[in-house]
Every structure is written in C-alpha cells, then in structure tokens.
Amino acid sequence: MKRLPFEELATTKKGNLGERICIEHFHSKGLVVMTSITDSAHAFDIMVWQGKEKPCIVDIKTKASRTHYPDTGFDTADLDHYLKISEKHNMPVAIFFVDEHRKEVYWGELGDLLQEREVTEGNRTLKYPRSEWNITYFPLEAMNKLCDLDDVQVKELKNHTNRNYSYPTLKSA
C-alpha cells in the first residue's frame, strides 16, 4: 500500500489548520511568531517572543480532549524532547491544544502541567500527570483558555478528524 506524502495526511492538514488558528490569534495580540520552514515533521511548531527579550517555545496540538476522561495529552517521547529543549535553551515550553470537541483553544506551560495534582470526577480520583500507552495526559482544569473556535473552524477541524466515533454532547454548566 502506497503512503500519502506527509503534507497530504489528514493529521497534517488538521495540524496546519490548528497552527493557523493559533498564529492568527497571536498576531491579533501583537505577538511576533516564528514558524518552521520545513514541510515535514519538526520538533516544535512556533516560537512566540513576548516583548523582545523573553522567548517561549510553543507547540500546537490540534486534537480533541479525551471523551471519557477530563484530560488531554500527547506522546511521552514529545514530552521528553520538550524538556530537553527547554533545559538546553533555558526557555519555557507552552503547549496549545486546538480542541474541536470543546470548541476552544487552551494551553498550559509545561512546568505547570507537570505539577502533580488529583482530579475528582464522579466517583473516581485521577492523579496527573498520568502516562498510558506512551501518552502523557494532563487535566483540563490545569489549562488556560486562549480563545473560542467558531462554527466554521470546528467544522473544518472535524473534516480532518481521524476519530472513528462521534463526540458526546457536552453538558452546559
């Protein structure tokens, strides 16, 4: 079976859309954004300069939170890589999640996300961060909201989703 080129993969298209959404938001807030110039997978997506003196490494994950857990996450190998980059360059790493399920973009600074915490949901208490199947998960309650996604953005993101089940309806608070 022939593999699609990297730029034609649904996950790449979805990731590019999530990056575009975040970059447009950063620009609207007056932040300077530096992006990768490669057309293949890369270590991190963008760097945002706050002022002119404090850089921050940023990676954007375009993926929905888990359906049956109050969390989201990414590959543990990526986490290890971010920690090495952060230490080597003495810069914080912020991870942004573009979530079509929750219809918002949220984020956390990696140092904050790695703080141990417990989250009680229903009759279970979950300890974070937690690792399962080479994925490290962080609780949604530790995230900071960046912005809402509009209906057009949500529809386009869902068009590139590789989940093979539908999202349950979110209950209003």
C-alpha positions as a printed NumPy array, in Angstrom:
array([[  0.   ,   0.   ,   0.   ],
       [  1.367,   3.406,  -1.021],
       [  1.762,   6.01 ,   1.729],
       [  0.499,   9.536,   1.245],
       [  3.077,  12.328,   1.296],
       [  3.357,  13.991,   4.719],
       [  1.602,  17.196,   3.607],
       [ -1.409,  15.22 ,   2.292],
       [ -2.114,  13.314,   5.51 ],
       [ -5.376,  14.263,   7.267],
       [ -3.464,  14.721,  10.523],
       [ -1.024,  17.114,   8.835],
       [ -3.862,  19.142,   7.314],
       [ -5.629,  19.279,  10.673],
       [ -2.399,  20.268,  12.424],
       [ -1.745,  23.022,   9.893],
       [ -5.249,  24.376,  10.47 ],
       [ -4.722,  24.403,  14.244],
       [ -1.405,  26.2  ,  13.812],
       [ -3.029,  28.79 ,  11.544],
       [ -5.798,  29.43 ,  14.101],
       [ -3.258,  29.976,  16.898],
       [ -0.886,  32.087,  14.818],
       [ -3.731,  34.372,  13.734],
       [ -4.727,  34.778,  17.386],
       [ -1.127,  35.523,  18.446],
       [ -0.788,  38.119,  15.679],
       [ -4.063,  39.766,  16.765],
       [ -2.487,  40.225,  20.225],
       [  0.665,  41.797,  18.77 ],
       [  2.974,  38.838,  19.37 ],
       [  5.78 ,  38.056,  16.939],
       [  5.636,  34.481,  15.72 ],
       [  8.43 ,  32.455,  14.149],
       [  7.397,  29.294,  12.319],
       [  9.251,  26.283,  10.971],
       [ 10.237,  26.386,   7.306],
       [ 10.246,  22.643,   6.813],
       [  7.443,  20.74 ,   5.097],
       [  7.992,  17.66 ,   7.243],
       [  7.552,  16.75 ,  10.888],
       [  9.55 ,  19.038,  13.183],
       [ 10.478,  19.313,  16.842],
       [  8.152,  22.167,  17.711],
       [  5.899,  24.433,  15.75 ],
       [  6.466,  28.055,  16.647],
       [  8.22 ,  30.399,  18.97 ],
       [  6.446,  33.451,  20.329],
       [  8.524,  36.365,  21.503],
       [  6.936,  38.223,  24.389],
       [  8.378,  41.707,  24.222],
       [ 11.767,  41.362,  22.59 ],
       [ 13.606,  39.677,  25.428],
       [ 11.685,  36.594,  26.596],
       [ 11.285,  33.774,  24.082],
       [  8.921,  30.879,  24.613],
       [  8.937,  27.638,  22.681],
       [  5.408,  26.747,  21.626],
       [  3.941,  23.565,  20.243],
       [  0.403,  23.279,  18.986],
       [ -1.526,  20.047,  19.281],
       [ -4.641,  20.012,  17.134],
       [ -6.641,  17.337,  18.871],
       [ -9.715,  16.985,  20.995],
       [ -9.646,  16.104,  24.663],
       [-10.425,  12.529,  25.645],
       [-14.108,  11.65 ,  25.732],
       [-14.242,   9.638,  28.974],
       [-11.552,  11.477,  30.954],
       [-11.197,  15.144,  31.957],
       [ -7.85 ,  15.447,  30.2  ],
       [ -5.798,  15.661,  27.042],
       [ -2.253,  14.698,  26.24 ],
       [  0.456,  13.86 ,  23.766],
       [  3.257,  11.38 ,  23.109],
       [  5.605,  10.891,  26.056],
       [  8.529,  10.959,  23.611],
       [  7.474,  14.519,  22.675],
       [  7.359,  15.455,  26.352],
       [ 10.903,  14.191,  26.852],
       [ 12.024,  16.163,  23.798],
       [ 10.373,  19.384,  25.025],
       [ 12.031,  19.019,  28.418],
       [ 15.456,  18.626,  26.784],
       [ 14.909,  21.636,  24.515],
       [ 13.674,  23.733,  27.434],
       [ 16.683,  22.87 ,  29.565],
       [ 19.227,  23.269,  26.762],
       [ 17.958,  26.704,  25.709],
       [ 16.698,  27.857,  29.125],
       [ 13.259,  28.657,  27.711],
       [  9.801,  27.656,  28.881],
       [  7.637,  25.465,  26.663],
       [  3.935,  26.153,  26.233],
       [  1.636,  23.544,  24.722],
       [ -1.541,  24.719,  22.991],
       [ -4.454,  22.402,  22.253],
       [ -6.888,  23.235,  19.461],
       [ -9.931,  21.211,  20.519],
       [-12.88 ,  20.916,  18.144],
       [-14.802,  18.889,  20.731],
       [-14.743,  21.662,  23.354],
       [-14.801,  24.348,  20.625],
       [-11.844,  26.201,  22.101],
       [ -8.085,  26.589,  22.237],
       [ -6.452,  26.128,  25.627],
       [ -2.888,  25.872,  26.784],
       [ -0.515,  25.187,  29.606],
       [  3.104,  25.961,  30.352],
       [  4.866,  22.608,  30.598],
       [  6.319,  23.301,  34.054],
       [  2.802,  23.955,  35.373],
       [  1.307,  20.939,  33.632],
       [  3.917,  18.667,  35.209],
       [  2.868,  19.645,  38.749],
       [  1.286,  16.657,  40.464],
       [ -2.436,  17.038,  41.139],
       [ -5.539,  14.973,  41.706],
       [ -8.801,  15.463,  39.875],
       [-12.053,  14.019,  41.171],
       [-14.69 ,  13.241,  38.586],
       [-17.812,  11.409,  39.658],
       [-16.724,   8.515,  41.858],
       [-13.103,   8.375,  40.694],
       [ -9.988,  10.321,  41.588],
       [ -7.334,  10.599,  38.898],
       [ -3.694,  11.519,  39.505],
       [ -1.887,  13.747,  36.998],
       [  0.225,  13.852,  35.052],
       [ -0.54 ,  10.284,  34.055],
       [  1.023,   8.071,  31.419],
       [ -0.83 ,   5.412,  29.483],
       [  0.313,   3.652,  26.327],
       [  3.203,   6.083,  25.701],
       [  0.93 ,   9.123,  26.042],
       [  1.212,  11.59 ,  28.928],
       [ -2.083,  13.184,  29.967],
       [ -2.755,  16.464,  31.739],
       [ -6.035,  17.571,  33.349],
       [ -8.2  ,  20.09 ,  31.534],
       [ -8.613,  22.015,  34.8  ],
       [ -4.882,  22.885,  34.64 ],
       [ -5.304,  24.554,  31.239],
       [ -5.725,  28.241,  30.445],
       [ -8.312,  29.205,  27.848],
       [ -6.898,  31.105,  24.884],
       [ -9.974,  31.583,  22.692],
       [-13.167,  30.03 ,  21.361],
       [-13.41 ,  28.359,  17.969],
       [-16.154,  29.49 ,  15.631],
       [-18.519,  27.059,  13.86 ],
       [-16.579,  27.239,  10.574],
       [-13.309,  26.358,  12.309],
       [-14.931,  23.488,  14.211],
       [-16.461,  22.073,  11.021],
       [-13.154,  22.251,   9.159],
       [-11.304,  20.596,  12.044],
       [-13.877,  17.802,  12.233],
       [-13.472,  17.221,   8.484],
       [ -9.857,  16.204,   9.201],
       [-10.549,  14.181,  12.355],
       [ -9.447,  10.574,  12.41 ],
       [-11.577,   9.554,  15.397],
       [-13.885,   6.738,  14.414],
       [-16.684,   7.698,  16.82 ],
       [-18.764,  10.796,  17.388],
       [-18.395,  13.184,  20.287],
       [-20.983,  13.074,  23.049],
       [-22.919,  16.251,  23.652],
       [-21.22 ,  18.482,  26.225],
       [-23.449,  19.458,  29.126],
       [-23.818,  23.157,  29.827],
       [-22.528,  24.376,  33.162]])
